[in-house]
C-alpha atoms as one frame of an Amber mdcrd trajectory, in Angstrom:
protein
   2.656 -27.038   1.323   3.058 -23.290   0.888   5.649 -21.900   3.278   3.675
 -18.715   3.789   0.219 -20.288   3.569   0.794 -22.825   6.314   1.805 -20.181
   8.882  -1.048 -19.251  11.232  -2.118 -15.598  11.447  -1.881 -14.423  15.054
  -4.926 -12.439  16.177  -4.055  -9.894  18.895  -6.424  -9.052  21.749  -9.119
  -6.549  20.828  -9.481  -7.849  17.265 -12.815  -9.444  16.356 -12.938 -11.947
  13.454 -16.113 -13.121  11.708 -16.332 -15.533   8.786 -19.628 -15.320   6.881
 -20.976 -17.157   3.831 -18.911 -17.212   0.619 -15.628 -16.893   2.611 -16.327
 -13.262   3.526 -14.000 -12.291   6.362 -14.666  -9.271   8.602 -11.826  -8.032
  10.802 -12.684  -5.397  13.415 -10.079  -3.605  15.545  -9.430  -0.302  17.279
  -8.532   1.504  14.007 -11.578   0.333  12.041 -13.225  -2.534  10.197 -12.145
  -4.312   7.011 -14.236  -6.786   5.011 -12.997  -8.913   2.136 -14.376 -11.873
   0.233 -11.850 -14.615  -0.492 -11.923 -17.428  -3.060 -14.749 -19.853  -2.236
 -12.515 -22.937  -2.430 -10.038 -21.796   0.243 -10.704 -23.093   3.766 -10.426
 -20.388   6.453 -10.745 -21.420  10.117 -10.481 -19.512  13.398  -8.929 -21.583
  16.184  -8.532 -19.661  19.429  -6.353 -16.639  18.739  -5.128 -17.894  15.336
  -6.499 -17.962  11.812  -5.555 -20.959   9.676  -5.798 -21.115   5.887  -5.901
 -24.490   4.124  -6.164 -25.427   0.474  -8.437 -28.179  -0.841  -5.891 -29.754
  -3.219  -2.374 -29.422  -4.593  -3.488 -27.906  -7.912  -1.359 -25.030  -9.145
  -4.263 -22.582  -8.709  -4.853 -23.639  -5.105  -1.156 -23.420  -4.287  -1.084
 -19.846  -5.566  -4.226 -18.858  -3.656  -2.998 -20.449  -0.407  -0.184 -17.994
   0.318  -2.092 -15.049  -1.144  -5.132 -15.619   1.080  -3.005 -15.937   4.217
  -1.040 -12.760   3.393  -4.198 -10.738   2.683  -5.710 -11.854   6.010  -2.479
 -10.930   7.814  -2.511  -7.492   6.139  -6.097  -6.972   7.313  -5.190  -7.844
  10.926  -2.141  -5.534  10.875  -4.226  -2.774   9.260  -6.913  -2.701  11.969
  -4.330  -2.836  14.792  -1.393  -0.692  13.593  -2.443   0.791  10.254  -0.267
   1.502   7.231   1.524   4.603   6.040   3.621   5.639   3.056   5.786   8.746
   3.030   6.621  10.682  -0.139   9.212  13.418  -0.719   8.959  16.262  -3.202
  12.221  17.502  -4.754  12.511  20.515  -7.041  12.615  24.295  -6.903   9.100
  25.622  -6.296   7.599  22.133  -5.903   5.462  21.861  -2.770   2.358  20.307
  -1.258  -0.327  21.726   1.004  -3.563  20.532   2.533  -6.849  22.427   2.000
  -9.591  20.648   3.935  -9.931  17.182   2.368  -7.909  18.190  -0.720  -4.208
  17.783  -1.363  -2.916  20.652  -3.516   0.383  20.028  -5.322   2.466  22.697
  -7.042   4.668  20.723  -9.424   5.849  23.140 -12.086   2.737  22.867 -14.234
   0.731  25.945 -15.293  -1.912  24.971 -12.717  -1.906  23.426  -9.242  -2.794
  19.711  -9.123  -5.675  19.023  -6.725  -6.385  15.521  -5.418  -9.377  14.526
  -3.297  -8.643  12.324  -0.276 -10.314   8.911  -0.815 -12.561   7.482   1.889
 -10.595   5.628   4.568  -7.327   7.410   3.709  -5.848  10.395   5.525  -3.149
  12.585   4.021  -0.821  14.669   6.171   1.612  17.342   5.011   4.109  17.822
   7.877   6.401  19.941   5.658   5.904  21.566   2.223   8.115  18.885   0.656
   6.760  15.830   2.511   3.463  13.918   2.195   2.349  11.075   4.482  -0.523
   8.811   3.349  -2.155   6.782   6.169  -4.953   4.219   6.339  -5.975   0.724
   7.432  -6.186  -0.857   3.965  -2.685  -1.613   2.646  -3.785  -1.708  -0.984
  -5.669   1.614  -0.815  -2.730   3.373   0.887  -0.254   2.083  -1.712  -2.572
   2.886  -4.600  -3.177   6.502  -3.510   0.555   7.032  -2.816   1.320   5.724
  -6.327  -1.328   8.051  -7.778   0.316  11.041  -6.042   3.759   9.933  -7.294
   2.453   9.594 -10.865   1.603  13.323 -10.998   5.332  14.091 -11.343   7.578
  11.019 -11.317  11.215  11.557 -10.324  13.451  12.644 -13.142  16.839  10.849
 -13.412  18.987  13.800 -14.536  18.131  16.491 -11.973  16.247  14.401  -9.401
  13.132  16.578  -9.554   9.727  15.058  -8.843   7.860  13.039  -6.221   9.523
   9.916  -4.847   8.925   7.521  -1.969  10.900   8.374   1.151  12.987   5.189
   1.045  13.277   5.040  -2.765  16.823   5.180  -4.103  17.145   7.268  -7.253
  19.915   6.286  -9.626  21.040   9.552 -11.162  22.372   9.784 -14.717  25.105
  12.003 -16.061  24.081  14.636 -18.537  25.413  15.172 -22.059  28.688  16.660
 -20.798  29.383  13.531 -18.731  31.112  11.719 -21.591  33.253  14.604 -22.904
  36.981  14.487 -22.338  37.079  10.729 -21.712  39.134   8.528 -24.022
């Protein structure tokens, strides 16, 4: 039995769960609604204020899907109740971010500013010129857009310039002169 898969997903008050044909699960809460279709062989049941996920057999494929399905359902429930957010920091002289309507405009040392359109269901905040906060109810969409922003100028290991996650630890390298004088 999967350690994660066998755990029930607690459904808080104010969250509405509907299971339709083809294992399509709709989770509705105060922050919004999420719908996802899961593998047809997985068994998803709602019992009171809990969601249970069971697998039909002990095949390797079913074992893998068991924990995955439960975690995705849990992420949906957390998303519609609390939401998700990722914070990014911009380091470098002249590097900054600003918001223009639904666009995020990044000045990252290129000859032109980098403009990114806010995807549907995602909100981007710029509390300071060197900080970006990506918020939304879908964990995957928030992480994907944050990674897309980071990819515009990934952190550089020698000077530390670029866009990094707020809690990311950068391992800095010594430059060429770092090895001189050592014997």
